[in-house]
Amino acid sequence: DNQNVSFSKLQHYQFVASASTNTQSAIVSMAYMEETNQLVVSTRAIPAAVPVVPVDVTSVRIPVPVPQAVQVLKVEESLQSPMLFATLDGHKDFVQCLIPLPNGCLLTAGGKNDATMKIWELGKIASVSTDDNLHSAPVMSNPSSTIDKDGYIFAGAVLKDFKSSNGEGSRPFALAVARYNVVKILC
């Protein structure tokens, strides 16, 4: 059954580094956390001299305190007033992979120069409102836990934990992580 799918522009957001840095932000990857209505965006720092593709003048510019980090954006129904909820700055390299976990946490996986996975508890973050419509968000640099034994990964997915014979796993979920031509199952 083929259905026609069409999209129209609802809103454009543009992440911009503060004027004090000599860098700009490029988007690496994104994930949506449905339970909390958050769009999680990994940004990579690039030199300010690199030409940037022109963005529609109606874009909402979102200043980010750290140009290479994970930006957690609270997306409201109107889409006109995004809120930078938090910046996660705990990796030594840009974040290659973002995996929302069923327990409400976020797993981030750094690139080759980092080779760690970090778990962040986003429920512990509080934002502070400012005068403009965007918000001053906390910069978090200490994740809840760090996994460094599996190296860096390109992609990942949440799986049901199949360890139990009755189909109810001993843990709420497992992870499949991939690098090159290898998929690892972590439980």
Tab-separated table of C-alpha atoms in Angstrom:
chain	number	residue	atom	x	y	z
A	1	ASP	CA	0.000	0.000	0.000
A	2	ASN	CA	1.805	3.112	-1.246
A	3	GLN	CA	0.607	6.342	0.263
A	4	ASN	CA	1.655	9.771	-0.879
A	5	VAL	CA	3.656	11.546	1.785
A	6	SER	CA	4.322	15.233	1.560
A	7	PHE	CA	5.933	17.719	3.881
A	8	SER	CA	5.899	21.468	4.101
A	9	LYS	CA	8.257	23.720	6.004
A	10	LEU	CA	6.977	24.329	9.487
A	11	GLN	CA	10.044	26.047	10.871
A	12	HIS	CA	13.793	26.336	10.315
A	13	TYR	CA	16.199	26.425	13.265
A	14	GLN	CA	19.817	27.486	12.890
A	15	PHE	CA	22.377	26.754	15.614
A	16	VAL	CA	24.896	29.581	15.936
A	17	ALA	CA	27.992	29.714	18.135
A	18	SER	CA	28.535	32.718	20.359
A	19	ALA	CA	30.346	35.658	18.771
A	20	SER	CA	33.376	35.160	21.043
A	21	THR	CA	34.392	31.916	19.308
A	22	ASN	CA	36.049	31.638	15.923
A	23	THR	CA	33.871	28.672	14.979
A	24	GLN	CA	30.413	27.815	13.787
A	25	SER	CA	28.308	24.712	14.301
A	26	ALA	CA	27.559	22.033	11.715
A	27	ILE	CA	24.932	19.366	12.386
A	28	VAL	CA	26.185	15.767	12.616
A	29	SER	CA	23.138	13.760	13.720
A	30	MET	CA	19.709	14.084	15.339
A	31	ALA	CA	17.242	12.040	17.353
A	32	TYR	CA	13.767	12.770	18.700
A	33	MET	CA	12.810	11.910	22.266
A	34	GLU	CA	9.050	11.508	22.024
A	35	GLU	CA	8.296	11.179	25.749
A	36	THR	CA	9.851	14.564	26.537
A	37	ASN	CA	9.231	16.318	23.205
A	38	GLN	CA	12.941	17.023	22.769
A	39	LEU	CA	14.978	17.172	19.588
A	40	VAL	CA	18.560	16.152	20.348
A	41	VAL	CA	21.112	17.509	17.865
A	42	SER	CA	24.823	16.712	17.707
A	43	THR	CA	26.848	19.672	16.439
A	44	ARG	CA	30.447	19.762	15.252
A	45	ALA	CA	32.683	22.827	15.444
A	46	ILE	CA	33.935	24.046	12.070
A	47	PRO	CA	36.117	27.106	11.346
A	48	ALA	CA	34.196	30.333	10.871
A	49	ALA	CA	35.957	30.775	7.507
A	50	VAL	CA	34.157	27.725	6.033
A	51	PRO	CA	31.295	28.938	3.804
A	52	VAL	CA	27.895	28.085	5.191
A	53	VAL	CA	24.924	27.241	3.021
A	54	PRO	CA	22.562	30.232	3.155
A	55	VAL	CA	19.586	29.602	5.361
A	56	ASP	CA	16.092	30.989	4.889
A	57	VAL	CA	15.796	34.445	6.473
A	58	THR	CA	12.835	33.236	8.525
A	59	SER	CA	15.017	30.783	10.448
A	60	VAL	CA	14.992	30.948	14.207
A	61	ARG	CA	18.596	31.421	15.315
A	62	ILE	CA	19.470	29.418	18.407
A	63	PRO	CA	22.680	30.509	20.126
A	64	VAL	CA	24.662	27.590	21.542
A	65	PRO	CA	27.223	27.988	24.326
A	66	VAL	CA	29.466	25.199	22.976
A	67	PRO	CA	29.759	24.817	19.173
A	68	GLN	CA	30.750	21.112	19.339
A	69	ALA	CA	28.392	19.328	21.719
A	70	VAL	CA	24.947	17.782	21.928
A	71	GLN	CA	22.210	20.409	21.938
A	72	VAL	CA	18.918	19.393	23.573
A	73	LEU	CA	16.088	21.447	22.107
A	74	LYS	CA	12.622	21.481	23.656
A	75	VAL	CA	10.141	21.528	20.771
A	76	GLU	CA	6.755	23.021	21.590
A	77	GLU	CA	3.588	22.698	19.554
A	78	SER	CA	3.859	26.173	18.055
A	79	LEU	CA	7.448	25.532	16.834
A	80	GLN	CA	7.946	29.315	16.921
A	81	SER	CA	9.657	29.488	20.314
A	82	PRO	CA	12.260	26.751	20.625
A	83	MET	CA	13.997	26.366	23.935
A	84	LEU	CA	17.589	25.205	24.282
A	85	PHE	CA	16.995	22.878	27.207
A	86	ALA	CA	20.604	21.774	27.788
A	87	THR	CA	23.999	21.367	26.168
A	88	LEU	CA	25.812	18.073	26.755
A	89	ASP	CA	29.559	18.630	26.523
A	90	GLY	CA	31.279	15.461	27.719
A	91	HIS	CA	32.988	14.033	24.628
A	92	LYS	CA	36.504	14.712	23.268
A	93	ASP	CA	35.265	14.417	19.661
A	94	PHE	CA	31.956	15.202	17.939
A	95	VAL	CA	29.071	12.865	18.750
A	96	GLN	CA	28.477	10.401	15.932
A	97	CYS	CA	25.398	8.635	17.305
A	98	LEU	CA	22.424	9.573	19.501
A	99	ILE	CA	20.170	6.862	20.960
A	100	PRO	CA	17.111	7.736	23.091
A	101	LEU	CA	16.682	4.952	25.667
A	102	PRO	CA	13.346	3.565	26.884
A	103	ASN	CA	14.124	4.682	30.453
A	104	GLY	CA	14.189	8.363	29.366
A	105	CYS	CA	17.978	8.635	29.274
A	106	LEU	CA	20.048	9.483	26.214
A	107	LEU	CA	23.066	7.498	25.017
A	108	THR	CA	25.648	9.500	23.065
A	109	ALA	CA	28.577	7.954	21.197
A	110	GLY	CA	31.667	9.956	20.295
A	111	GLY	CA	33.807	9.697	17.186
A	112	LYS	CA	37.249	8.096	16.719
A	113	ASN	CA	39.083	10.581	18.932
A	114	ASP	CA	36.717	9.891	21.828
A	115	ALA	CA	35.564	6.246	21.456
A	116	THR	CA	33.189	6.359	24.416
A	117	MET	CA	29.463	6.027	24.920
A	118	LYS	CA	27.885	8.174	27.617
A	119	ILE	CA	24.479	7.955	29.281
A	120	TRP	CA	22.772	11.205	30.253
A	121	GLU	CA	19.754	11.547	32.579
A	122	LEU	CA	17.906	14.453	30.974
A	123	GLY	CA	15.183	14.418	33.638
A	124	LYS	CA	17.595	16.023	36.111
A	125	ILE	CA	18.049	19.197	34.055
A	126	ALA	CA	16.336	22.481	34.844
A	127	SER	CA	16.461	25.465	32.510
A	128	VAL	CA	16.521	29.112	33.456
A	129	SER	CA	14.385	31.545	31.478
A	130	THR	CA	15.923	34.691	30.011
A	131	ASP	CA	14.413	37.862	28.588
A	132	ASP	CA	14.455	36.670	25.003
A	133	ASN	CA	12.256	33.835	23.815
A	134	LEU	CA	15.144	31.392	23.886
A	135	HIS	CA	16.428	30.179	27.199
A	136	SER	CA	19.723	30.006	28.984
A	137	ALA	CA	20.419	26.315	29.302
A	138	PRO	CA	22.801	24.449	31.568
A	139	VAL	CA	25.972	22.981	30.070
A	140	MET	CA	26.423	19.470	31.413
A	141	SER	CA	29.854	17.859	31.210
A	142	ASN	CA	29.391	14.899	33.570
A	143	PRO	CA	27.190	12.072	32.272
A	144	SER	CA	25.527	9.535	34.569
A	145	SER	CA	27.842	6.832	33.247
A	146	THR	CA	30.528	6.213	30.626
A	147	ILE	CA	31.091	3.041	28.592
A	148	ASP	CA	34.550	2.870	27.019
A	149	LYS	CA	35.131	-0.830	26.346
A	150	ASP	CA	33.361	-1.019	22.970
A	151	GLY	CA	35.128	1.821	21.159
A	152	TYR	CA	33.449	4.277	18.865
A	153	ILE	CA	30.316	3.381	16.916
A	154	PHE	CA	28.603	4.673	13.787
A	155	ALA	CA	25.028	3.671	14.604
A	156	GLY	CA	22.922	2.080	17.298
A	157	ALA	CA	19.435	0.859	18.093
A	158	VAL	CA	17.458	-0.166	21.151
A	159	LEU	CA	16.375	-3.808	21.260
A	160	LYS	CA	14.070	-5.791	23.493
A	161	ASP	CA	16.175	-7.911	25.858
A	162	PHE	CA	15.577	-11.533	24.808
A	163	LYS	CA	17.591	-13.209	27.578
A	164	SER	CA	14.546	-14.552	29.381
A	165	SER	CA	12.693	-17.624	28.055
A	166	ASN	CA	9.261	-16.044	28.587
A	167	GLY	CA	10.127	-13.042	26.399
A	168	GLU	CA	10.409	-10.648	29.320
A	169	GLY	CA	14.064	-9.765	29.580
A	170	SER	CA	15.927	-9.408	32.827
A	171	ARG	CA	16.657	-5.816	31.807
A	172	PRO	CA	14.293	-3.362	30.134
A	173	PHE	CA	16.324	-3.250	26.911
A	174	ALA	CA	19.529	-4.137	25.098
A	175	LEU	CA	21.557	-2.174	22.552
A	176	ALA	CA	22.814	-3.022	19.097
A	177	VAL	CA	25.824	-0.906	18.139
A	178	ALA	CA	27.638	-0.959	14.810
A	179	ARG	CA	31.054	-0.030	13.479
A	180	TYR	CA	32.294	-0.873	9.984
A	181	ASN	CA	30.923	-4.390	9.250
A	182	VAL	CA	30.358	-5.508	12.867
A	183	VAL	CA	27.202	-5.287	14.976
A	184	LYS	CA	27.598	-5.822	18.742
A	185	ILE	CA	24.718	-6.596	21.086
A	186	LEU	CA	25.135	-5.053	24.547
A	187	CYS	CA	22.907	-6.067	27.453
